[in-house]
Amino acid sequence: MFDNIDLKDAVRRAIQTEKNAMDFYLRGAAMMKHAEARKVFELLAREEREHAEWFHNVYPGDDIDDLQGFLNAGADQDSDWLKELNQVNTAGFDERKAMELAMAKEKNLAEHLRATAAKIDNPEVRKVFEQNATSTDHHYQIIESEYARLMGMVHETDIDIFVRE
């Protein structure tokens, strides 16, 4: 489905997307007022870094020889992730809006990863895309849980209390 050049490009873009997501969560964490929300974004930033490493391990290119240097380089201010976070910040930062944005970004990313995986013949690379899609679904769930807590909604940890009453 993908020839070697397209496969290289797809994995390269995936590495860049994970870096953009990592930078989004790092910047978002710095803006959070609530400690628990900040911890969630910090956790997600670490996991996005790990995802970039997974992609780098199957990357057929040789232009990113120092992944840590690449990941630690300045954020791409033109990335959709940061542009949209900056719009939330410009409008007056709101943790709720930042989390809604993060959930939307994670949902879209999971769909994109699955669609890309379906086009990849190489089983090792396809598996990395699929694993990242599953992990991205988990990111959505983590954010959704913290969002519910912040909004005072029934949190999944409260379910036993409501069932017993």
CSV table of N, CA and C in Angstrom, one decimal:
chain,number,residue,atom,x,y,z
A,1,MET,N,0.8,-1.2,0.0
A,1,MET,CA,0.0,0.0,0.0
A,1,MET,C,0.9,1.3,0.0
A,2,PHE,N,1.7,1.4,1.0
A,2,PHE,CA,2.7,2.5,1.1
A,2,PHE,C,4.0,2.0,0.5
A,3,ASP,N,4.6,2.7,-0.5
A,3,ASP,CA,5.9,2.3,-0.9
A,3,ASP,C,6.9,2.8,0.2
A,4,ASN,N,8.2,2.5,0.1
A,4,ASN,CA,9.1,2.9,1.1
A,4,ASN,C,9.2,4.4,1.4
A,5,ILE,N,9.1,5.2,0.3
A,5,ILE,CA,9.1,6.7,0.5
A,5,ILE,C,7.9,7.1,1.3
A,6,ASP,N,6.7,6.6,0.9
A,6,ASP,CA,5.5,7.0,1.6
A,6,ASP,C,5.5,6.5,3.1
A,7,LEU,N,6.0,5.3,3.3
A,7,LEU,CA,6.1,4.7,4.6
A,7,LEU,C,7.0,5.6,5.5
A,8,LYS,N,8.1,6.0,4.9
A,8,LYS,CA,9.0,6.9,5.6
A,8,LYS,C,8.3,8.2,6.0
A,9,ASP,N,7.6,8.7,5.0
A,9,ASP,CA,6.9,10.0,5.3
A,9,ASP,C,5.8,9.8,6.3
A,10,ALA,N,5.1,8.7,6.3
A,10,ALA,CA,4.0,8.5,7.3
A,10,ALA,C,4.6,8.4,8.7
A,11,VAL,N,5.7,7.7,8.8
A,11,VAL,CA,6.3,7.5,10.2
A,11,VAL,C,6.9,8.8,10.6
A,12,ARG,N,7.5,9.6,9.7
A,12,ARG,CA,8.1,10.9,10.0
A,12,ARG,C,7.0,11.8,10.5
A,13,ARG,N,5.9,11.8,9.8
A,13,ARG,CA,4.8,12.7,10.2
A,13,ARG,C,4.2,12.3,11.6
A,14,ALA,N,4.2,11.0,11.8
A,14,ALA,CA,3.7,10.5,13.1
A,14,ALA,C,4.7,10.9,14.3
A,15,ILE,N,6.0,10.9,14.0
A,15,ILE,CA,6.9,11.3,15.0
A,15,ILE,C,6.7,12.8,15.3
A,16,GLN,N,6.5,13.6,14.3
A,16,GLN,CA,6.3,15.0,14.4
A,16,GLN,C,5.0,15.3,15.2
A,17,THR,N,3.9,14.5,14.9
A,17,THR,CA,2.6,14.7,15.5
A,17,THR,C,2.8,14.4,17.0
A,18,GLU,N,3.5,13.3,17.4
A,18,GLU,CA,3.7,13.0,18.8
A,18,GLU,C,4.5,14.1,19.5
A,19,LYS,N,5.4,14.7,18.8
A,19,LYS,CA,6.2,15.8,19.4
A,19,LYS,C,5.2,17.0,19.6
A,20,ASN,N,4.4,17.3,18.6
A,20,ASN,CA,3.5,18.4,18.7
A,20,ASN,C,2.5,18.2,19.9
A,21,ALA,N,2.0,16.9,20.0
A,21,ALA,CA,1.1,16.6,21.1
A,21,ALA,C,1.9,16.8,22.5
A,22,MET,N,3.1,16.3,22.5
A,22,MET,CA,3.9,16.5,23.7
A,22,MET,C,4.1,17.9,24.1
A,23,ASP,N,4.4,18.8,23.1
A,23,ASP,CA,4.5,20.2,23.3
A,23,ASP,C,3.2,20.8,23.8
A,24,PHE,N,2.1,20.4,23.2
A,24,PHE,CA,0.8,20.9,23.6
A,24,PHE,C,0.5,20.6,25.1
A,25,TYR,N,0.8,19.3,25.5
A,25,TYR,CA,0.6,19.0,26.9
A,25,TYR,C,1.5,19.7,27.9
A,26,LEU,N,2.8,19.9,27.4
A,26,LEU,CA,3.7,20.6,28.3
A,26,LEU,C,3.2,22.0,28.5
A,27,ARG,N,2.9,22.7,27.4
A,27,ARG,CA,2.4,24.1,27.5
A,27,ARG,C,1.1,24.1,28.3
A,28,GLY,N,0.2,23.2,28.0
A,28,GLY,CA,-1.1,23.2,28.7
A,28,GLY,C,-0.9,23.0,30.2
A,29,ALA,N,0.0,22.1,30.6
A,29,ALA,CA,0.3,21.8,32.0
A,29,ALA,C,0.7,23.1,32.7
A,30,ALA,N,1.6,23.8,32.0
A,30,ALA,CA,2.1,25.1,32.6
A,30,ALA,C,1.0,26.1,32.9
A,31,MET,N,-0.1,26.0,32.1
A,31,MET,CA,-1.2,26.9,32.3
A,31,MET,C,-2.3,26.5,33.3
A,32,MET,N,-2.3,25.2,33.6
A,32,MET,CA,-3.3,24.6,34.5
A,32,MET,C,-3.2,25.2,35.9
A,33,LYS,N,-4.4,25.6,36.5
A,33,LYS,CA,-4.4,26.1,37.8
A,33,LYS,C,-4.6,25.0,38.8
A,34,HIS,N,-5.3,23.9,38.5
A,34,HIS,CA,-5.5,22.8,39.4
A,34,HIS,C,-4.4,21.8,39.3
A,35,ALA,N,-3.9,21.4,40.4
A,35,ALA,CA,-2.7,20.5,40.4
A,35,ALA,C,-3.0,19.1,39.7
A,36,GLU,N,-4.2,18.6,39.9
A,36,GLU,CA,-4.5,17.3,39.3
A,36,GLU,C,-4.6,17.4,37.8
A,37,ALA,N,-5.2,18.5,37.3
A,37,ALA,CA,-5.2,18.7,35.9
A,37,ALA,C,-3.8,18.9,35.3
A,38,ARG,N,-3.0,19.6,36.0
A,38,ARG,CA,-1.6,19.7,35.6
A,38,ARG,C,-0.9,18.4,35.5
A,39,LYS,N,-1.1,17.5,36.5
A,39,LYS,CA,-0.5,16.2,36.5
A,39,LYS,C,-0.9,15.4,35.4
A,40,VAL,N,-2.2,15.5,35.0
A,40,VAL,CA,-2.7,14.7,33.9
A,40,VAL,C,-2.0,15.2,32.6
A,41,PHE,N,-1.9,16.5,32.4
A,41,PHE,CA,-1.2,16.9,31.2
A,41,PHE,C,0.3,16.6,31.2
A,42,GLU,N,0.9,16.6,32.3
A,42,GLU,CA,2.3,16.2,32.4
A,42,GLU,C,2.5,14.7,32.1
A,43,LEU,N,1.6,13.9,32.6
A,43,LEU,CA,1.6,12.5,32.3
A,43,LEU,C,1.4,12.2,30.8
A,44,LEU,N,0.5,12.9,30.2
A,44,LEU,CA,0.3,12.8,28.8
A,44,LEU,C,1.5,13.2,27.9
A,45,ALA,N,2.1,14.3,28.4
A,45,ALA,CA,3.3,14.8,27.7
A,45,ALA,C,4.4,13.7,27.7
A,46,ARG,N,4.6,13.0,28.8
A,46,ARG,CA,5.6,11.9,28.9
A,46,ARG,C,5.2,10.8,28.0
A,47,GLU,N,3.9,10.5,27.9
A,47,GLU,CA,3.4,9.4,27.1
A,47,GLU,C,3.6,9.7,25.6
A,48,GLU,N,3.4,10.9,25.2
A,48,GLU,CA,3.5,11.3,23.8
A,48,GLU,C,5.0,11.2,23.4
A,49,ARG,N,5.9,11.5,24.4
A,49,ARG,CA,7.3,11.3,24.1
A,49,ARG,C,7.6,9.9,23.9
A,50,GLU,N,7.0,9.0,24.7
A,50,GLU,CA,7.2,7.6,24.5
A,50,GLU,C,6.7,7.1,23.2
A,51,HIS,N,5.5,7.6,22.8
A,51,HIS,CA,5.0,7.3,21.5
A,51,HIS,C,5.9,7.7,20.3
A,52,ALA,N,6.5,8.8,20.4
A,52,ALA,CA,7.5,9.3,19.4
A,52,ALA,C,8.6,8.3,19.3
A,53,GLU,N,9.1,7.8,20.5
A,53,GLU,CA,10.1,6.8,20.5
A,53,GLU,C,9.7,5.5,19.8
A,54,TRP,N,8.4,5.1,20.0
A,54,TRP,CA,7.9,3.9,19.4
A,54,TRP,C,8.0,4.0,17.9
A,55,PHE,N,7.6,5.2,17.4
A,55,PHE,CA,7.6,5.4,15.9
A,55,PHE,C,9.1,5.5,15.4
A,56,HIS,N,9.9,6.2,16.2
A,56,HIS,CA,11.3,6.3,15.8
A,56,HIS,C,12.0,4.9,15.7
A,57,ASN,N,11.6,4.0,16.5
A,57,ASN,CA,12.2,2.6,16.5
A,57,ASN,C,11.9,1.9,15.2
A,58,VAL,N,10.8,2.3,14.4
A,58,VAL,CA,10.5,1.7,13.2
A,58,VAL,C,10.7,2.6,12.0
A,59,TYR,N,11.3,3.8,12.3
A,59,TYR,CA,11.4,4.8,11.2
A,59,TYR,C,12.5,4.4,10.2
A,60,PRO,N,12.2,4.3,9.0
A,60,PRO,CA,13.2,3.8,8.0
A,60,PRO,C,14.1,5.0,7.5
A,61,GLY,N,13.9,6.2,8.0
A,61,GLY,CA,14.8,7.3,7.6
A,61,GLY,C,16.0,7.4,8.5
A,62,ASP,N,16.9,8.3,8.0
A,62,ASP,CA,18.1,8.5,8.8
A,62,ASP,C,18.3,10.0,9.1
A,63,ASP,N,17.3,10.8,9.0
A,63,ASP,CA,17.4,12.2,9.2
A,63,ASP,C,17.0,12.6,10.7
A,64,ILE,N,16.6,11.6,11.5
A,64,ILE,CA,16.4,11.9,12.9
A,64,ILE,C,17.2,10.9,13.7
A,65,ASP,N,18.5,11.2,13.7
A,65,ASP,CA,19.4,10.3,14.4
A,65,ASP,C,19.4,10.5,15.9
A,66,ASP,N,19.2,11.7,16.3
A,66,ASP,CA,19.1,12.1,17.8
A,66,ASP,C,17.7,12.4,18.1
A,67,LEU,N,16.9,11.4,18.5
A,67,LEU,CA,15.5,11.6,18.8
A,67,LEU,C,15.3,12.5,20.0
A,68,GLN,N,16.1,12.4,21.0
A,68,GLN,CA,15.9,13.2,22.2
A,68,GLN,C,16.2,14.7,21.9
A,69,GLY,N,17.2,14.9,21.0
A,69,GLY,CA,17.5,16.3,20.6
A,69,GLY,C,16.3,16.8,19.8
A,70,PHE,N,15.8,16.0,18.9
A,70,PHE,CA,14.6,16.4,18.1
A,70,PHE,C,13.4,16.7,19.0
A,71,LEU,N,13.1,15.9,20.0
A,71,LEU,CA,12.0,16.1,20.9
A,71,LEU,C,12.2,17.3,21.8
A,72,ASN,N,13.4,17.6,22.2
A,72,ASN,CA,13.7,18.7,23.1
A,72,ASN,C,13.9,20.0,22.4
A,73,ALA,N,13.9,20.0,21.0
A,73,ALA,CA,14.0,21.2,20.3
A,73,ALA,C,12.7,22.0,20.5
A,74,GLY,N,12.8,23.3,20.1
A,74,GLY,CA,11.7,24.2,20.3
A,74,GLY,C,10.4,23.7,19.7
A,75,ALA,N,9.3,24.1,20.2
A,75,ALA,CA,8.0,23.6,19.8
A,75,ALA,C,7.7,24.3,18.4
A,76,ASP,N,7.0,23.5,17.6
A,76,ASP,CA,6.5,24.0,16.3
A,76,ASP,C,5.3,24.9,16.5
A,77,GLN,N,5.5,26.2,16.5
A,77,GLN,CA,4.4,27.1,16.8
A,77,GLN,C,3.3,27.1,15.7
A,78,ASP,N,3.6,26.5,14.5
A,78,ASP,CA,2.6,26.4,13.5
A,78,ASP,C,1.8,25.1,13.5
A,79,SER,N,2.1,24.2,14.5
A,79,SER,CA,1.3,23.0,14.6
A,79,SER,C,-0.1,23.3,15.0
A,80,ASP,N,-1.0,22.5,14.5
A,80,ASP,CA,-2.4,22.7,14.8
A,80,ASP,C,-2.6,22.5,16.3
A,81,TRP,N,-1.9,21.6,16.9
A,81,TRP,CA,-2.0,21.4,18.4
A,81,TRP,C,-1.8,22.7,19.1
A,82,LEU,N,-0.7,23.4,18.9
A,82,LEU,CA,-0.3,24.6,19.6
A,82,LEU,C,-1.2,25.8,19.1
A,83,LYS,N,-1.5,25.9,17.9
A,83,LYS,CA,-2.3,27.0,17.4
A,83,LYS,C,-3.6,27.0,18.1
A,84,GLU,N,-4.2,25.8,18.2
A,84,GLU,CA,-5.6,25.7,18.9
A,84,GLU,C,-5.5,26.0,20.4
A,85,LEU,N,-4.4,25.5,21.0
A,85,LEU,CA,-4.2,25.8,22.4
A,85,LEU,C,-4.0,27.3,22.6
A,86,ASN,N,-3.2,28.0,21.7
A,86,ASN,CA,-3.0,29.4,21.8
A,86,ASN,C,-4.3,30.2,21.7
A,87,GLN,N,-5.2,29.7,20.8
A,87,GLN,CA,-6.6,30.3,20.7
A,87,GLN,C,-7.3,30.2,22.0
A,88,VAL,N,-7.3,29.1,22.7
A,88,VAL,CA,-7.9,28.9,24.0
A,88,VAL,C,-7.3,29.9,25.0
A,89,ASN,N,-6.0,30.0,24.9
A,89,ASN,CA,-5.3,30.9,25.8
A,89,ASN,C,-5.6,32.4,25.6
A,90,THR,N,-5.7,32.8,24.3
A,90,THR,CA,-6.0,34.1,23.9
A,90,THR,C,-7.4,34.6,24.4
A,91,ALA,N,-8.3,33.6,24.3
A,91,ALA,CA,-9.7,33.9,24.7
A,91,ALA,C,-9.8,33.9,26.3
A,92,GLY,N,-8.7,33.8,27.0
A,92,GLY,CA,-8.7,33.7,28.4
A,92,GLY,C,-8.7,32.3,28.8
A,93,PHE,N,-7.6,31.8,29.2
A,93,PHE,CA,-7.4,30.3,29.5
A,93,PHE,C,-8.4,29.8,30.4
A,94,ASP,N,-9.0,28.7,29.9
A,94,ASP,CA,-10.0,27.9,30.7
A,94,ASP,C,-9.6,26.5,30.6
A,95,GLU,N,-9.4,25.9,31.8
A,95,GLU,CA,-9.0,24.4,31.8
A,95,GLU,C,-10.1,23.6,31.2
A,96,ARG,N,-11.3,23.9,31.3
A,96,ARG,CA,-12.4,23.1,30.7
A,96,ARG,C,-12.2,23.1,29.2
A,97,LYS,N,-12.0,24.3,28.6
A,97,LYS,CA,-11.8,24.4,27.1
A,97,LYS,C,-10.6,23.7,26.7
A,98,ALA,N,-9.5,23.8,27.5
A,98,ALA,CA,-8.3,23.1,27.1
A,98,ALA,C,-8.5,21.6,27.1
A,99,MET,N,-9.2,21.1,28.1
A,99,MET,CA,-9.5,19.6,28.1
A,99,MET,C,-10.4,19.2,27.0
A,100,GLU,N,-11.4,20.0,26.7
A,100,GLU,CA,-12.3,19.7,25.5
A,100,GLU,C,-11.5,19.6,24.3
A,101,LEU,N,-10.5,20.6,24.1
A,101,LEU,CA,-9.7,20.6,22.9
A,101,LEU,C,-8.8,19.3,22.9
A,102,ALA,N,-8.2,19.0,24.1
A,102,ALA,CA,-7.4,17.8,24.1
A,102,ALA,C,-8.2,16.5,23.8
A,103,MET,N,-9.4,16.4,24.3
A,103,MET,CA,-10.2,15.2,23.9
A,103,MET,C,-10.5,15.2,22.4
A,104,ALA,N,-10.8,16.3,21.8
A,104,ALA,CA,-11.0,16.3,20.4
A,104,ALA,C,-9.8,16.0,19.6
A,105,LYS,N,-8.6,16.5,20.0
A,105,LYS,CA,-7.4,16.2,19.3
A,105,LYS,C,-7.1,14.7,19.4
A,106,GLU,N,-7.2,14.1,20.6
A,106,GLU,CA,-6.9,12.7,20.8
A,106,GLU,C,-7.9,11.8,20.0
A,107,LYS,N,-9.2,12.2,20.0
A,107,LYS,CA,-10.1,11.4,19.2
A,107,LYS,C,-9.8,11.4,17.7
A,108,ASN,N,-9.5,12.6,17.2
A,108,ASN,CA,-9.1,12.7,15.8
A,108,ASN,C,-7.8,12.0,15.5
A,109,LEU,N,-6.8,12.1,16.4
A,109,LEU,CA,-5.5,11.4,16.2
A,109,LEU,C,-5.7,9.9,16.2
A,110,ALA,N,-6.5,9.3,17.1
A,110,ALA,CA,-6.8,7.9,17.1
A,110,ALA,C,-7.4,7.4,15.8
A,111,GLU,N,-8.3,8.2,15.3
A,111,GLU,CA,-9.0,7.8,14.0
A,111,GLU,C,-7.9,7.9,12.9
A,112,HIS,N,-7.1,8.9,12.9
A,112,HIS,CA,-6.0,9.0,11.8
A,112,HIS,C,-5.0,7.9,11.9
A,113,LEU,N,-4.6,7.5,13.1
A,113,LEU,CA,-3.7,6.4,13.3
A,113,LEU,C,-4.2,5.1,12.8
A,114,ARG,N,-5.5,4.9,13.1
A,114,ARG,CA,-6.1,3.6,12.6
A,114,ARG,C,-6.3,3.6,11.1
A,115,ALA,N,-6.6,4.7,10.5
A,115,ALA,CA,-6.8,4.8,9.1
A,115,ALA,C,-5.4,4.6,8.4
A,116,THR,N,-4.4,5.2,9.0
A,116,THR,CA,-3.0,5.0,8.4
A,116,THR,C,-2.6,3.6,8.6
A,117,ALA,N,-2.8,3.0,9.7
A,117,ALA,CA,-2.4,1.6,9.9
A,117,ALA,C,-3.1,0.7,8.9
A,118,ALA,N,-4.3,0.9,8.5
A,118,ALA,CA,-5.0,0.1,7.6
A,118,ALA,C,-4.3,0.1,6.2
A,119,LYS,N,-3.6,1.2,5.9
A,119,LYS,CA,-2.9,1.3,4.6
A,119,LYS,C,-1.5,0.8,4.6
A,120,ILE,N,-1.0,0.3,5.7
A,120,ILE,CA,0.4,-0.1,5.8
A,120,ILE,C,0.6,-1.6,5.7
A,121,ASP,N,1.4,-2.1,4.8
A,121,ASP,CA,1.6,-3.5,4.6
A,121,ASP,C,2.6,-4.0,5.6
A,122,ASN,N,3.6,-3.2,6.0
A,122,ASN,CA,4.6,-3.7,6.9
A,122,ASN,C,4.0,-4.0,8.2
A,123,PRO,N,4.0,-5.3,8.7
A,123,PRO,CA,3.3,-5.6,9.9
A,123,PRO,C,3.9,-5.0,11.2
A,124,GLU,N,5.2,-4.8,11.2
A,124,GLU,CA,5.8,-4.2,12.4
A,124,GLU,C,5.4,-2.7,12.5
A,125,VAL,N,5.4,-2.0,11.4
A,125,VAL,CA,5.0,-0.6,11.4
A,125,VAL,C,3.5,-0.4,11.7
A,126,ARG,N,2.7,-1.3,11.0
A,126,ARG,CA,1.3,-1.3,11.2
A,126,ARG,C,1.0,-1.5,12.7
A,127,LYS,N,1.7,-2.4,13.4
A,127,LYS,CA,1.4,-2.7,14.8
A,127,LYS,C,1.7,-1.4,15.6
A,128,VAL,N,2.8,-0.7,15.3
A,128,VAL,CA,3.1,0.5,16.1
A,128,VAL,C,2.0,1.6,15.9
A,129,PHE,N,1.5,1.7,14.7
A,129,PHE,CA,0.3,2.7,14.5
A,129,PHE,C,-0.9,2.2,15.3
A,130,GLU,N,-1.2,0.9,15.3
A,130,GLU,CA,-2.3,0.4,16.0
A,130,GLU,C,-2.2,0.5,17.5
A,131,GLN,N,-1.0,0.2,18.0
A,131,GLN,CA,-0.7,0.4,19.5
A,131,GLN,C,-0.9,1.9,19.9
A,132,ASN,N,-0.4,2.8,19.0
A,132,ASN,CA,-0.5,4.2,19.3
A,132,ASN,C,-2.0,4.6,19.3
A,133,ALA,N,-2.8,4.1,18.4
A,133,ALA,CA,-4.2,4.4,18.4
A,133,ALA,C,-4.9,3.9,19.7
A,134,THR,N,-4.5,2.7,20.2
A,134,THR,CA,-5.1,2.2,21.4
A,134,THR,C,-4.7,3.1,22.6
A,135,SER,N,-3.4,3.5,22.6
A,135,SER,CA,-2.9,4.3,23.7
A,135,SER,C,-3.6,5.7,23.6
A,136,THR,N,-3.8,6.2,22.4
A,136,THR,CA,-4.5,7.5,22.2
A,136,THR,C,-5.9,7.4,22.7
A,137,ASP,N,-6.6,6.3,22.5
A,137,ASP,CA,-7.9,6.1,23.1
A,137,ASP,C,-7.9,6.2,24.6
A,138,HIS,N,-6.8,5.7,25.2
A,138,HIS,CA,-6.6,5.7,26.6
A,138,HIS,C,-6.4,7.2,27.1
A,139,HIS,N,-5.7,7.9,26.3
A,139,HIS,CA,-5.5,9.3,26.6
A,139,HIS,C,-6.8,10.1,26.7
A,140,TYR,N,-7.7,9.8,25.7
A,140,TYR,CA,-9.0,10.4,25.7
A,140,TYR,C,-9.7,10.1,27.1
A,141,GLN,N,-9.7,8.8,27.5
A,141,GLN,CA,-10.3,8.4,28.7
A,141,GLN,C,-9.8,9.1,29.9
A,142,ILE,N,-8.5,9.3,30.0
A,142,ILE,CA,-7.8,9.9,31.1
A,142,ILE,C,-8.3,11.4,31.2
A,143,ILE,N,-8.3,12.1,30.0
A,143,ILE,CA,-8.7,13.5,30.0
A,143,ILE,C,-10.2,13.6,30.4
A,144,GLU,N,-11.0,12.7,29.8
A,144,GLU,CA,-12.4,12.7,30.1
A,144,GLU,C,-12.7,12.5,31.6
A,145,SER,N,-11.9,11.7,32.2
A,145,SER,CA,-12.1,11.4,33.6
A,145,SER,C,-11.7,12.7,34.5
A,146,GLU,N,-10.6,13.3,34.1
A,146,GLU,CA,-10.2,14.5,34.8
A,146,GLU,C,-11.2,15.7,34.5
A,147,TYR,N,-11.7,15.7,33.3
A,147,TYR,CA,-12.7,16.7,32.9
A,147,TYR,C,-13.9,16.6,33.8
A,148,ALA,N,-14.4,15.4,34.0
A,148,ALA,CA,-15.6,15.1,34.8
A,148,ALA,C,-15.3,15.5,36.2
A,149,ARG,N,-14.1,15.2,36.7
A,149,ARG,CA,-13.8,15.6,38.1
A,149,ARG,C,-13.8,17.1,38.3
A,150,LEU,N,-13.2,17.8,37.3
A,150,LEU,CA,-13.1,19.3,37.4
A,150,LEU,C,-14.5,19.9,37.3
A,151,MET,N,-15.4,19.3,36.5
A,151,MET,CA,-16.7,19.9,36.3
A,151,MET,C,-17.7,19.5,37.4
A,152,GLY,N,-17.2,18.7,38.3
A,152,GLY,CA,-18.1,18.2,39.4
A,152,GLY,C,-19.1,17.2,38.9
A,153,MET,N,-18.8,16.5,37.8
A,153,MET,CA,-19.7,15.5,37.3
A,153,MET,C,-19.5,14.2,38.1
A,154,VAL,N,-20.4,13.3,38.0
A,154,VAL,CA,-20.2,12.0,38.6
A,154,VAL,C,-18.9,11.4,38.0
A,155,HIS,N,-18.0,11.0,38.8
A,155,HIS,CA,-16.7,10.5,38.4
A,155,HIS,C,-16.8,9.0,38.6
A,156,GLU,N,-16.1,8.2,37.7
A,156,GLU,CA,-16.2,6.8,37.8
A,156,GLU,C,-15.8,6.2,39.1
A,157,THR,N,-15.0,6.9,39.9
A,157,THR,CA,-14.6,6.5,41.2
A,157,THR,C,-15.7,6.6,42.2
A,158,ASP,N,-16.8,7.4,41.8
A,158,ASP,CA,-17.9,7.6,42.7
A,158,ASP,C,-19.1,6.6,42.4
A,159,ILE,N,-18.9,5.8,41.4
A,159,ILE,CA,-20.0,4.9,41.0
A,159,ILE,C,-20.5,4.0,42.2
A,160,ASP,N,-19.5,3.4,42.9
A,160,ASP,CA,-19.9,2.6,44.0
A,160,ASP,C,-20.8,3.3,45.0
A,161,ILE,N,-20.5,4.5,45.3
A,161,ILE,CA,-21.2,5.3,46.3
A,161,ILE,C,-22.7,5.5,45.8
A,162,PHE,N,-22.9,5.8,44.5
A,162,PHE,CA,-24.2,6.0,44.0
A,162,PHE,C,-25.0,4.7,43.9
A,163,VAL,N,-24.3,3.6,43.6
A,163,VAL,CA,-25.0,2.3,43.5
A,163,VAL,C,-25.5,1.9,44.9
A,164,ARG,N,-24.7,2.1,46.0
A,164,ARG,CA,-25.0,1.7,47.3
A,164,ARG,C,-26.1,2.6,47.9
A,165,GLU,N,-26.3,3.8,47.5
A,165,GLU,CA,-27.3,4.7,48.1
A,165,GLU,C,-28.7,4.4,47.6
